[in-house]
Structures are given as structure tokens and as C-alpha cells.
Short mmCIF file of C-alpha atoms in Angstrom, two decimals:
data_model
loop_
_atom_site.label_atom_id
_atom_site.label_comp_id
_atom_site.label_asym_id
_atom_site.label_seq_id
_atom_site.Cartn_x
_atom_site.Cartn_y
_atom_site.Cartn_z
CA UNK A 1 -11.05 -24.02 -8.75
CA UNK A 2 -14.59 -22.85 -9.45
CA UNK A 3 -15.74 -24.53 -6.24
CA UNK A 4 -13.03 -22.74 -4.28
CA UNK A 5 -13.98 -19.39 -5.81
CA UNK A 6 -17.64 -20.01 -4.98
CA UNK A 7 -16.68 -20.85 -1.40
CA UNK A 8 -14.57 -17.68 -1.12
CA UNK A 9 -17.46 -15.67 -2.55
CA UNK A 10 -19.80 -17.16 0.07
CA UNK A 11 -17.29 -16.37 2.84
CA UNK A 12 -17.02 -12.79 1.59
CA UNK A 13 -20.80 -12.49 1.59
CA UNK A 14 -21.01 -13.83 5.12
CA UNK A 15 -18.28 -11.41 6.20
CA UNK A 16 -20.22 -8.48 4.73
CA UNK A 17 -23.38 -9.58 6.53
CA UNK A 18 -21.44 -9.97 9.77
CA UNK A 19 -19.90 -6.51 9.37
CA UNK A 20 -23.31 -5.00 8.70
CA UNK A 21 -24.66 -6.80 11.77
CA UNK A 22 -21.85 -5.39 13.89
CA UNK A 23 -22.65 -1.90 12.60
CA UNK A 24 -26.34 -2.48 13.38
CA UNK A 25 -25.52 -3.67 16.90
CA UNK A 26 -23.24 -0.69 17.53
CA UNK A 27 -25.79 1.79 16.19
CA UNK A 28 -28.67 0.27 18.12
CA UNK A 29 -26.60 0.12 21.29
CA UNK A 30 -25.63 3.79 20.95
CA UNK A 31 -29.25 4.86 20.49
CA UNK A 32 -30.48 2.65 23.31
CA UNK A 33 -27.73 3.82 25.65
CA UNK A 34 -28.54 7.47 24.96
CA UNK A 35 -32.14 6.85 26.07
CA UNK A 36 -30.87 5.78 29.49
CA UNK A 37 -29.05 9.06 30.17
CA UNK A 38 -30.96 9.95 33.34
CA UNK A 39 -30.25 6.70 35.15
CA UNK A 40 -26.64 6.74 33.92
CA UNK A 41 -25.95 10.25 35.23
CA UNK A 42 -27.55 9.42 38.56
CA UNK A 43 -25.48 6.23 38.81
CA UNK A 44 -22.31 8.26 38.28
CA UNK A 45 -23.47 10.87 40.79
CA UNK A 46 -24.43 8.39 43.51
CA UNK A 47 -21.48 5.97 43.41
CA UNK A 48 -18.68 8.27 44.75
CA UNK A 49 -20.36 8.36 48.19
CA UNK A 50 -19.64 4.65 48.65
CA UNK A 51 -15.87 5.26 48.83
CA UNK A 52 -16.17 8.20 51.23
CA UNK A 53 -14.22 7.62 54.45
CA UNK A 54 -11.92 4.88 53.10
CA UNK A 55 -8.17 5.13 52.66
CA UNK A 56 -7.10 6.46 49.27
CA UNK A 57 -5.48 3.11 48.44
CA UNK A 58 -8.86 1.35 48.75
CA UNK A 59 -10.89 3.75 46.58
CA UNK A 60 -10.14 2.24 43.18
CA UNK A 61 -10.46 -1.39 44.38
CA UNK A 62 -13.89 -0.55 45.83
CA UNK A 63 -14.99 1.09 42.58
CA UNK A 64 -13.71 -1.96 40.70
CA UNK A 65 -15.71 -4.34 42.90
CA UNK A 66 -18.87 -2.27 42.39
CA UNK A 67 -18.26 -2.20 38.63
CA UNK A 68 -17.91 -6.01 38.52
CA UNK A 69 -21.13 -6.31 40.53
CA UNK A 70 -22.82 -3.97 38.06
CA UNK A 71 -21.70 -6.09 35.08
CA UNK A 72 -22.99 -9.20 36.85
CA UNK A 73 -26.32 -7.46 37.49
CA UNK A 74 -26.70 -6.51 33.85
CA UNK A 75 -25.38 -9.59 32.04
CA UNK A 76 -26.20 -12.49 34.36
CA UNK A 77 -29.59 -11.40 35.71
CA UNK A 78 -31.11 -8.53 33.74
CA UNK A 79 -30.10 -9.43 30.17
CA UNK A 80 -31.82 -12.88 30.21
CA UNK A 81 -34.87 -11.32 31.87
CA UNK A 82 -35.00 -8.62 29.19
CA UNK A 83 -34.83 -11.21 26.40
CA UNK A 84 -37.59 -13.30 28.01
CA UNK A 85 -39.68 -10.17 28.39
CA UNK A 86 -39.17 -9.24 24.74
CA UNK A 87 -40.03 -12.75 23.55
CA UNK A 88 -43.00 -13.64 25.74
CA UNK A 89 -44.41 -10.44 27.26
CA UNK A 90 -43.61 -7.39 25.09
CA UNK A 91 -46.85 -5.81 26.33
CA UNK A 92 -45.24 -5.53 29.77
CA UNK A 93 -42.35 -3.34 28.62
CA UNK A 94 -44.28 -0.05 28.73
CA UNK A 95 -45.77 -0.64 32.23
CA UNK A 96 -42.33 -1.65 33.52
CA UNK A 97 -40.83 1.45 31.96
CA UNK A 98 -43.48 3.56 33.67
CA UNK A 99 -42.72 1.83 36.97
CA UNK A 100 -39.02 2.57 36.52
CA UNK A 101 -39.78 6.14 35.49
CA UNK A 102 -41.89 6.53 38.63
CA UNK A 103 -38.95 5.31 40.69
CA UNK A 104 -36.69 7.92 39.07
CA UNK A 105 -39.27 10.65 39.81
CA UNK A 106 -39.56 9.49 43.43
CA UNK A 107 -35.79 9.40 43.94
CA UNK A 108 -35.36 12.81 42.34
CA UNK A 109 -38.15 14.34 44.42
CA UNK A 110 -36.68 12.90 47.61
CA UNK A 111 -33.32 14.46 46.81
CA UNK A 112 -35.01 17.83 46.26
CA UNK A 113 -36.85 17.47 49.58
CA UNK A 114 -33.57 16.68 51.35
CA UNK A 115 -32.33 20.15 50.41
CA UNK A 116 -34.98 21.65 52.69
CA UNK A 117 -34.59 19.24 55.62
CA UNK A 118 -32.16 19.64 58.53
CA UNK A 119 -29.07 17.46 58.36
CA UNK A 120 -30.29 15.51 61.40
CA UNK A 121 -33.33 14.39 59.46
CA UNK A 122 -31.12 12.39 57.17
CA UNK A 123 -30.25 10.05 59.98
CA UNK A 124 -26.55 10.18 59.14
CA UNK A 125 -24.37 8.24 61.55
CA UNK A 126 -20.66 7.65 61.84
CA UNK A 127 -19.87 4.13 60.72
CA UNK A 128 -17.21 2.25 62.63
CA UNK A 129 -15.96 -1.32 62.81
CA UNK A 130 -13.69 -3.66 60.93
CA UNK A 131 -12.58 -1.89 57.71
CA UNK A 132 -12.82 -5.08 55.63
CA UNK A 133 -16.35 -5.79 56.87
CA UNK A 134 -17.37 -2.16 56.33
CA UNK A 135 -15.95 -2.24 52.81
CA UNK A 136 -17.84 -5.44 51.99
CA UNK A 137 -21.05 -3.90 53.34
CA UNK A 138 -20.54 -0.73 51.29
CA UNK A 139 -19.88 -2.71 48.10
CA UNK A 140 -22.93 -4.90 48.74
CA UNK A 141 -25.14 -1.84 49.27
CA UNK A 142 -23.78 -0.16 46.14
CA UNK A 143 -24.38 -3.27 44.01
CA UNK A 144 -27.96 -3.53 45.30
CA UNK A 145 -28.58 0.12 44.42
CA UNK A 146 -26.95 -0.46 41.04
CA UNK A 147 -29.32 -3.36 40.37
CA UNK A 148 -32.32 -1.01 40.46
CA UNK A 149 -30.65 1.56 38.21
CA UNK A 150 -29.32 -1.17 35.90
CA UNK A 151 -32.81 -2.66 35.59
CA UNK A 152 -34.08 0.74 34.49
CA UNK A 153 -31.19 1.16 32.04
CA UNK A 154 -31.73 -2.27 30.48
CA UNK A 155 -35.50 -1.79 30.21
CA UNK A 156 -35.05 1.62 28.57
CA UNK A 157 -32.48 0.14 26.20
CA UNK A 158 -34.78 -2.79 25.36
CA UNK A 159 -37.66 -0.44 24.57
CA UNK A 160 -35.40 1.63 22.32
CA UNK A 161 -34.38 -1.34 20.14
CA UNK A 162 -36.25 -1.88 16.85
CA UNK A 163 -39.01 -4.46 16.95
CA UNK A 164 -38.96 -7.68 14.95
CA UNK A 165 -35.25 -8.45 15.02
CA UNK A 166 -33.60 -11.70 16.04
CA UNK A 167 -32.94 -12.63 19.65
CA UNK A 168 -29.18 -12.68 19.17
CA UNK A 169 -29.19 -9.13 17.77
CA UNK A 170 -31.15 -7.96 20.80
CA UNK A 171 -28.80 -9.85 23.11
CA UNK A 172 -25.69 -8.37 21.47
CA UNK A 173 -27.08 -4.83 21.49
CA UNK A 174 -28.09 -5.08 25.15
CA UNK A 175 -24.72 -6.60 26.07
CA UNK A 176 -22.93 -3.73 24.33
CA UNK A 177 -25.13 -1.24 26.18
CA UNK A 178 -24.45 -2.99 29.49
CA UNK A 179 -20.67 -3.11 29.04
CA UNK A 180 -20.41 0.36 27.50
CA UNK A 181 -22.48 2.09 30.14
CA UNK A 182 -20.73 0.26 32.98
CA UNK A 183 -17.31 1.21 31.61
CA UNK A 184 -18.37 4.83 31.11
CA UNK A 185 -20.00 5.20 34.52
CA UNK A 186 -17.39 3.49 36.66
CA UNK A 187 -14.46 4.74 34.62
CA UNK A 188 -15.80 8.25 35.23
CA UNK A 189 -16.37 7.48 38.91
CA UNK A 190 -12.80 6.19 39.28
CA UNK A 191 -11.49 9.41 37.74
CA UNK A 192 -13.72 11.56 39.95
CA UNK A 193 -12.78 9.90 43.24
CA UNK A 194 -9.06 10.17 42.46
CA UNK A 195 -9.17 13.71 41.10
CA UNK A 196 -8.44 15.33 44.47
CA UNK A 197 -5.48 12.96 44.98
CA UNK A 198 -4.19 13.88 41.53
CA UNK A 199 -4.56 17.56 42.40
CA UNK A 200 -2.77 17.08 45.73
CA UNK A 201 0.11 15.24 44.03
CA UNK A 202 0.47 17.99 41.44
CA UNK A 203 0.36 20.70 44.13
CA UNK A 204 3.19 19.01 46.04
CA UNK A 205 5.38 17.51 43.31
CA UNK A 206 4.92 19.39 40.04
CA UNK A 207 7.99 21.29 38.89
CA UNK A 208 6.19 24.24 37.31
CA UNK A 209 4.34 26.82 39.39
CA UNK A 210 1.30 26.89 37.04
CA UNK A 211 1.00 23.10 37.33
CA UNK A 212 1.16 23.29 41.13
CA UNK A 213 -1.50 26.01 41.04
CA UNK A 214 -3.65 23.82 38.80
CA UNK A 215 -3.30 20.98 41.33
CA UNK A 216 -4.39 23.24 44.19
CA UNK A 217 -7.32 24.38 42.06
CA UNK A 218 -8.40 20.78 41.52
CA UNK A 219 -8.38 20.12 45.27
CA UNK A 220 -10.50 23.21 45.95
CA UNK A 221 -12.97 22.70 43.09
CA UNK A 222 -13.79 19.00 43.59
CA UNK A 223 -16.28 19.40 46.50
CA UNK A 224 -18.28 21.90 44.42
CA UNK A 225 -17.98 19.68 41.36
CA UNK A 226 -19.42 16.71 43.25
CA UNK A 227 -22.30 18.84 44.49
CA UNK A 228 -22.92 20.03 40.93
CA UNK A 229 -22.82 16.44 39.68
CA UNK A 230 -25.46 15.47 42.23
CA UNK A 231 -27.63 18.38 41.05
CA UNK A 232 -27.24 17.36 37.41
CA UNK A 233 -28.04 13.76 38.32
CA UNK A 234 -31.19 14.81 40.15
CA UNK A 235 -32.34 17.01 37.25
CA UNK A 236 -31.67 14.18 34.80
CA UNK A 237 -33.64 11.72 36.92
CA UNK A 238 -36.66 14.03 37.01
CA UNK A 239 -36.43 14.80 33.30
CA UNK A 240 -36.04 11.19 32.15
CA UNK A 241 -38.47 9.81 34.72
CA UNK A 242 -41.13 12.38 33.81
CA UNK A 243 -40.59 11.74 30.10
CA UNK A 244 -40.94 7.97 30.53
CA UNK A 245 -44.15 8.27 32.55
CA UNK A 246 -45.68 10.77 30.11
CA UNK A 247 -44.80 8.66 27.06
CA UNK A 248 -46.10 5.52 28.73
CA UNK A 249 -49.35 7.21 29.74
CA UNK A 250 -49.80 8.50 26.19
CA UNK A 251 -49.46 4.96 24.83
CA UNK A 252 -51.76 3.34 27.38
CA UNK A 253 -54.28 5.44 29.32
CA UNK A 254 -54.05 9.23 28.95
CA UNK A 255 -52.37 11.13 26.11
CA UNK A 256 -53.49 14.66 27.02
CA UNK A 257 -50.47 15.73 29.16
CA UNK A 258 -47.95 14.47 26.60
CA UNK A 259 -49.81 16.15 23.74
CA UNK A 260 -50.13 19.43 25.67
CA UNK A 261 -46.38 19.55 26.32
CA UNK A 262 -45.62 18.71 22.69
CA UNK A 263 -48.00 21.45 21.50
CA UNK A 264 -46.44 24.01 23.87
CA UNK A 265 -42.93 23.12 22.71
CA UNK A 266 -43.92 23.49 19.04
CA UNK A 267 -45.58 26.87 19.68
CA UNK A 268 -42.57 28.24 21.59
CA UNK A 269 -40.14 26.92 18.97
CA UNK A 270 -42.16 28.60 16.22
CA UNK A 271 -41.34 31.98 17.78
CA UNK A 272 -37.58 31.65 17.26
CA UNK A 273 -35.43 31.31 14.18
CA UNK A 274 -35.50 28.12 12.17
CA UNK A 275 -31.91 27.31 13.15
CA UNK A 276 -32.84 27.28 16.86
CA UNK A 277 -36.32 25.79 16.59
CA UNK A 278 -35.25 22.18 17.19
CA UNK A 279 -33.11 23.10 20.20
CA UNK A 280 -35.81 25.28 21.75
CA UNK A 281 -38.45 22.60 21.22
CA UNK A 282 -36.23 20.03 22.95
CA UNK A 283 -35.45 22.39 25.85
CA UNK A 284 -39.12 23.24 26.43
CA UNK A 285 -40.08 19.57 26.30
CA UNK A 286 -37.28 18.57 28.68
CA UNK A 287 -38.17 21.37 31.12
CA UNK A 288 -41.85 20.41 31.13
CA UNK A 289 -40.98 16.73 31.53
CA UNK A 290 -38.75 17.63 34.48
CA UNK A 291 -41.42 19.77 36.14
CA UNK A 292 -43.95 16.98 35.70
CA UNK A 293 -41.41 14.47 37.07
CA UNK A 294 -40.86 16.62 40.16
CA UNK A 295 -44.60 17.06 40.79
CA UNK A 296 -45.29 13.36 40.22
CA UNK A 297 -42.36 12.38 42.44
CA UNK A 298 -43.57 14.69 45.22
CA UNK A 299 -46.96 12.96 45.05
CA UNK A 300 -45.25 9.56 45.32
CA UNK A 301 -43.10 10.43 48.36
CA UNK A 302 -45.85 10.13 51.02
CA UNK A 303 -47.29 7.04 49.30
CA UNK A 304 -43.93 5.27 49.34
CA UNK A 305 -42.70 6.42 52.75
CA UNK A 306 -45.97 6.03 54.65
CA UNK A 307 -47.61 3.08 52.90
CA UNK A 308 -45.29 0.99 50.72
CA UNK A 309 -42.11 1.08 52.86
CA UNK A 310 -43.90 0.07 56.11
CA UNK A 311 -45.51 -2.89 54.32
CA UNK A 312 -42.12 -3.99 52.94
CA UNK A 313 -40.59 -3.60 56.41
CA UNK A 314 -43.30 -5.78 57.94
CA UNK A 315 -42.85 -8.47 55.29
CA UNK A 316 -39.09 -8.50 55.91
CA UNK A 317 -39.67 -8.59 59.65
CA UNK A 318 -41.97 -11.58 59.40
CA UNK A 319 -39.51 -13.32 57.10
CA UNK A 320 -36.67 -12.72 59.57
CA UNK A 321 -38.80 -13.98 62.49
CA UNK A 322 -38.99 -17.41 60.90
#
């Protein structure tokens, strides 16, 4: 009997440790996921364009295919790479974060520039052809774009995890981040792309006049909502990208810009009431990070478009020639 009681006591102890580990994983995943807000918002803002032009019946299946591709990106490719990076090259995390932050700044700056360019400059063309082939091409393009954003999300999440923990804890936390963010992003995208259909159904079929009016309102408001979502996504990219680059520079080569922004935020926050000081300090820091991200992204645009992209195009061309 005493042996059985000892065994039960050991099992209870193991259960407590396991429960604590689950709590740790959930807490770490939540903190790490919050750090990736900019890339997450942009992912949600970008994805709806990939279902534009398809029949309503194909919208959710397309979103589902992109979501599955996103999970594959995160769990099959990026999660093992993140664990290898953490184990064998932790020194590379900050430079990779800065590279990803630079990409966010570049993308955000390009979107701002597009606001001031004629529509013809975007090179938009009407896509025609076999619907199944076009759908496969759209899904493939969306999954490739998702890979870049997912890489940034996973790297940000990895950097946000506490140092010195076991590999399996890191793996579980990153897996929770990957699954949670994918569900949140593509669940939100699915709701967004069907919102106008929901509004149209309510406008035509609802029994009550206020409900029909609400449905008509949904149909009218969705184009503006999507534009607003794109604007929020762009602002979030610039803010997060600028913050990542500034933090990385402070840890590696040049701390002055980061320290100047921190000092400015503290000074401004000191001029308001104590209850608002934390909020004001965060707002000033975020605004300065965003302004820096925009300026840095603008500086990267000619470098990428006139130097890096042509080199990549040549390499691809030579590869295709063989």
C-alpha cells in the first residue's frame, strides 16, 4: 500500500509540473505572439486580396488552403530552423530580426509611396484563364508571401522567449504561437471576406427592418473597412519594423537613436498625470518608432528596387536558362 501511495504521490507531482509547464508555455506564447503584432496585422490586411475576383463559393476554400500552407510554413520549415538557430547560433537572432524589421519598413514605405503613384504605375492587369489554375496560382503566391511574414513572426517570437529553457519548451511555445496566430489571422480573414455576403443575405432575407438596414450597412461599410485595415496594417509594419531595427542597433552597433527616443518619451510622459504617463510614453515611443521606420523604409526602397531586385532577377534568369 505504501508503495502505491508513493507512486500516486509521484504521479501527482508530475501532473503539477506538467500543469505548470503548460501554463508557462501558454504565457510565453502569449507574450511572444504579442511581439509579432505588426506582421500579424499586415498578414490579415494583405490576405483578402487573394480571394478578390473569385466566386463567393470559392472564397472560404481558398482562405483554408492558404491557412494550411501557413501552418506548413511555420511548423514544418520555420519551427525546426528556429530551434536550430536557438541552439547553435543564438548570436544570429538579433541580426535576423533586424533584417526582418528592415523588410517590414521597406514594405510599409512602398505602400505609402503607392498612395502617391498613379494607378497605372502599379502594373495592375486583368487576370484571365482557367479558374482552377488561377486559384492554384493565387494560393501559391499567398503561401510564398506568408512564408516571409511567418519567418518574421517566428523569429520575433523566438527572441521574446526566455533564455536558458529546454528545447521542448521552446518548441511547444513556438508551436502554440504558430497555431494561435494562424487561427486568429485566417479566421479573421475568413470573416472579413464573407462579411459583405452576410450583409447582403441580411438585407434580402431578414424579417426585421432594422436587421435588413444593418445588412445594407455592412455591404456599404466593408470597402472602407478594408481600406482602413490596410492603413492599420501599414502603420503597424512601420511601427514594429522601426522598433525592431532600433532595438537591434542599440544592442549591436549604435544605441543613440533608441536612447534619444526613450528619453523623449520619458520627458513627454512626465508632463502628464501619473495615471496617463505609461500610456503617453508608449504612444510617443510607438510614434517615433513608426516615423523612423518610414524614413528607413524610404531609404531602402531605391536600394531594393534598383540594386537588389535586378540582381535577383538576373540570378533567376540564369537559373532558368539552364
